[in-house]
Short mmCIF file of C-alpha atoms in Angstrom, two decimals:
data_model
loop_
_atom_site.label_atom_id
_atom_site.label_comp_id
_atom_site.label_asym_id
_atom_site.label_seq_id
_atom_site.Cartn_x
_atom_site.Cartn_y
_atom_site.Cartn_z
CA ARG H 13 163.44 157.05 120.71
CA VAL H 14 161.18 158.57 123.37
CA ASP H 15 162.02 157.86 127.00
CA ASP H 16 159.92 159.38 129.80
CA GLY H 17 158.85 162.32 127.65
CA VAL H 18 162.35 163.00 126.27
CA ILE H 19 163.22 162.54 122.59
CA LYS H 20 166.66 160.91 122.56
CA VAL H 21 168.92 160.76 119.53
CA SER H 22 171.14 157.75 120.22
CA TYR H 23 173.73 155.75 118.29
CA ASP H 24 174.00 152.85 120.74
CA ASP H 25 173.31 150.24 118.07
CA TYR H 26 175.41 151.82 115.31
CA THR H 27 178.75 150.33 114.34
CA LYS H 28 179.33 153.05 111.74
CA PHE H 29 177.59 156.34 111.01
CA GLU H 30 178.29 156.38 107.26
CA ASN H 31 176.86 159.90 106.83
CA ARG H 32 173.32 158.77 107.67
CA PHE H 33 172.10 162.20 108.74
CA GLY H 34 168.56 162.31 110.05
CA HIS H 35 165.79 164.85 110.62
CA LEU H 36 162.63 164.31 112.65
CA TYR H 37 159.98 166.42 110.90
CA THR H 38 156.77 168.04 112.03
CA ASN H 39 153.84 166.64 110.08
CA GLN H 40 152.85 170.11 108.86
CA PRO H 41 154.62 173.32 107.83
CA TYR H 42 154.54 176.49 109.90
CA SER H 43 154.97 180.17 108.98
CA ARG H 44 154.61 182.55 111.94
CA TYR H 45 155.31 181.02 115.32
CA VAL H 46 157.46 180.73 118.42
CA LEU H 47 159.18 177.40 119.00
CA ARG H 48 160.61 176.73 122.45
CA LEU H 49 162.41 173.58 123.55
CA GLU H 50 165.11 172.36 125.87
CA TYR H 51 168.11 170.47 124.51
CA ARG H 52 170.87 168.52 126.20
CA ILE H 53 173.96 167.45 124.27
CA THR H 54 175.26 164.29 125.87
CA GLY H 55 177.62 161.35 125.39
CA GLU H 56 180.12 160.89 122.58
CA GLY H 57 179.57 161.20 118.88
CA ILE H 58 179.96 158.12 116.73
CA SER H 59 183.58 157.76 115.64
CA ASP H 60 183.22 158.10 111.86
CA ALA H 61 180.88 161.12 111.99
CA PRO H 62 182.36 164.29 110.45
CA HIS H 63 184.76 166.19 112.74
CA TRP H 64 182.44 169.22 112.73
CA ALA H 65 179.55 167.11 114.04
CA LYS H 66 181.22 166.69 117.44
CA LEU H 67 178.93 168.18 120.15
CA ASN H 68 176.81 169.65 117.35
CA SER H 69 173.10 169.41 116.54
CA GLY H 70 170.17 171.76 116.04
CA VAL H 71 166.65 172.36 114.82
CA MET H 72 165.87 173.27 111.22
CA ILE H 73 163.21 175.88 110.39
CA HIS H 74 161.45 176.80 107.13
CA THR H 75 162.54 173.33 106.03
CA GLN H 76 161.70 171.94 102.62
CA SER H 77 159.26 169.03 102.56
CA PRO H 78 160.97 165.64 102.95
CA LEU H 79 159.07 164.58 99.83
CA SER H 80 161.04 167.14 97.80
CA MET H 81 164.50 165.96 98.93
CA ARG H 82 166.84 163.94 96.74
CA VAL H 83 167.65 160.44 98.07
CA GLU H 84 171.35 161.31 98.34
CA GLN H 85 170.73 164.76 99.88
CA GLY H 86 172.32 165.00 103.33
CA PHE H 87 170.51 168.07 104.66
CA PRO H 88 167.21 169.71 103.74
CA VAL H 89 167.17 173.24 102.40
CA SER H 90 166.41 175.25 105.54
CA MET H 91 167.84 177.53 108.21
CA GLU H 92 169.39 175.73 111.16
CA PHE H 93 169.20 177.03 114.72
CA GLN H 94 172.48 175.36 115.66
CA PHE H 95 173.14 173.80 119.07
CA LEU H 96 176.76 173.40 120.22
CA ALA H 97 178.28 172.33 123.55
CA ALA H 98 181.63 173.25 125.11
CA GLU H 99 184.59 171.86 123.14
CA ALA H 100 182.59 171.65 119.92
CA THR H 101 184.69 171.93 116.77
CA ALA H 102 182.09 173.79 114.68
CA GLY H 103 182.01 177.12 116.54
CA SER H 104 182.59 179.15 119.68
CA GLN H 105 178.95 179.75 120.65
CA THR H 106 175.60 178.03 120.47
CA ALA H 107 172.55 179.39 118.59
CA ASN H 108 174.32 180.23 115.34
CA ALA H 109 172.36 180.29 112.07
CA VAL H 110 173.49 177.69 109.52
CA THR H 111 172.18 178.00 105.98
CA PRO H 112 172.01 174.83 103.87
CA GLY H 113 170.66 176.06 100.53
CA THR H 114 169.61 179.43 101.94
CA ASN H 115 170.74 183.02 102.47
CA LEU H 116 169.57 185.71 104.87
CA VAL H 117 169.77 189.45 105.50
CA LEU H 118 171.56 190.86 108.55
CA ASN H 119 171.86 194.59 109.24
CA GLY H 120 170.49 195.32 105.78
CA LYS H 121 173.09 193.18 104.00
CA LEU H 122 172.47 189.92 102.16
CA LEU H 123 174.78 187.29 103.66
CA THR H 124 175.84 184.16 101.77
CA ASP H 125 177.99 182.76 104.59
CA HIS H 126 177.20 179.19 105.62
CA ILE H 127 177.40 180.05 109.35
CA ILE H 128 176.31 183.32 110.96
CA ASP H 129 177.56 183.64 114.54
CA SER H 130 175.28 184.43 117.46
CA LYS H 131 176.22 186.44 120.57
CA SER H 132 175.76 183.47 122.87
CA LYS H 133 178.34 181.18 124.51
CA LEU H 134 178.97 177.45 124.76
CA TYR H 135 177.25 175.52 127.55
CA PRO H 136 178.70 172.39 129.20
CA LEU H 137 177.98 168.86 128.05
CA ASP H 138 174.95 167.32 129.80
CA GLU H 139 173.43 170.70 130.72
CA TRP H 140 169.83 171.43 129.73
CA VAL H 141 169.61 174.64 127.66
CA THR H 142 166.39 176.45 126.70
CA ALA H 143 166.31 177.48 123.05
CA GLU H 144 163.60 179.65 121.51
CA VAL H 145 163.18 180.80 117.94
CA GLU H 146 160.61 183.38 116.89
CA VAL H 147 159.77 183.12 113.21
CA ARG H 148 157.71 185.75 111.39
CA GLY H 149 157.24 184.33 107.91
CA ASP H 150 159.74 185.77 105.44
CA GLU H 151 160.22 188.92 107.52
CA GLU H 152 162.29 188.14 110.61
CA VAL H 153 163.79 185.32 112.70
CA ILE H 154 165.05 185.74 116.29
CA HIS H 155 167.17 183.23 118.23
CA ARG H 156 167.06 183.21 122.04
CA ILE H 157 169.01 181.12 124.55
CA ASN H 158 167.80 180.86 128.14
CA GLY H 159 165.50 183.81 127.49
CA VAL H 160 168.16 186.13 126.00
CA GLU H 161 168.13 187.26 122.36
CA VAL H 162 171.43 186.25 120.75
CA LEU H 163 170.77 186.61 117.00
CA GLY H 164 168.23 188.23 114.71
CA TYR H 165 168.05 188.24 110.93
CA GLN H 166 165.61 189.09 108.16
CA LYS H 167 164.33 187.97 104.75
CA PRO H 168 165.28 184.28 104.73
CA GLN H 169 165.52 183.12 101.14
CA LEU H 170 166.65 180.33 98.85
CA ASP H 171 170.23 180.42 97.58
CA PRO H 172 170.02 180.42 93.75
CA THR H 173 173.59 179.07 93.53
CA ASP H 174 172.79 175.92 95.56
CA LYS H 175 171.87 172.75 93.64
CA ASP H 176 169.03 171.73 95.95
CA ALA H 177 167.62 175.25 96.16
CA GLN H 178 167.77 175.45 92.36
CA GLN H 179 165.50 172.40 92.16
CA LEU H 180 162.97 174.07 94.44
CA LEU H 181 163.09 177.30 92.43
CA ALA H 182 162.68 175.37 89.18
CA SER H 183 159.57 173.68 90.60
CA GLY H 184 157.98 177.08 91.31
CA ALA H 185 159.06 177.86 94.88
CA PRO H 186 159.36 181.61 95.60
CA LEU H 187 162.80 183.03 96.39
CA ARG H 188 161.75 184.27 99.83
CA LEU H 189 161.05 181.60 102.45
CA SER H 190 157.82 182.31 104.31
CA PHE H 191 157.00 178.85 105.67
CA GLY H 192 158.32 175.33 106.06
CA HIS H 193 158.50 172.30 108.29
CA ILE H 194 160.39 172.17 111.58
CA ALA H 195 162.93 169.34 111.92
CA LEU H 196 165.02 168.14 114.85
CA GLN H 197 168.50 167.20 113.74
CA ALA H 198 170.56 164.01 114.13
CA GLU H 199 174.06 164.24 112.65
CA GLY H 200 176.19 161.82 114.68
CA GLN H 201 176.10 163.39 118.16
CA PRO H 202 173.73 162.09 120.87
CA ILE H 203 171.28 164.80 121.96
CA TRP H 204 168.08 164.92 123.99
CA PHE H 205 165.06 167.19 123.41
CA ARG H 206 162.19 167.87 125.83
CA ASN H 207 159.38 170.35 126.56
CA ILE H 208 158.90 171.16 122.87
CA LYS H 209 156.22 173.82 122.45
CA ILE H 210 154.94 175.72 119.41
CA ARG H 211 152.80 178.85 119.63
CA GLN H 212 151.45 180.10 116.33
CA LEU H 213 151.37 183.87 115.85
CA ASP H 214 148.68 185.96 114.17
#
């Protein structure tokens, strides 16, 4: 819901989560841009959400169209700019890259890890944090937290070993990811988003 200009992911009326992951999509894809927003992880996650979802959310970039997702598919093929708060179970720093159905290149090496750690830290619950991601098509992606670069990687691409990525490749999608939707994440942890700005690059 939207409350006084803040997008709020809330589970107040849920009795069970039941793996109902959600993504709030932009209505158009983007290729070369800077996305800046503030996020605030707050409250308690719903009790039956996965253990790794505690104090965990994010924004997905170069995201496949929702029209191309399987009904039972939990997460879109994309790269996630992950947001974690202190005492999260999924990592020791915010702004990691998570790769559902994708791979990326770091320091000249193709990485197939699901999580690539940033150089950031964890911020307290209920603190507003400024996150910025600079995306340059299929060339480079840079993560920044509170104005400081904490991760950079190159050549985002589909993972040919992933079932959902295989479907995209079979339908004619190129291996390298040069564009996609942007999607705010909801995976069982309350989180607020505000001051969301997109600047397209030449």
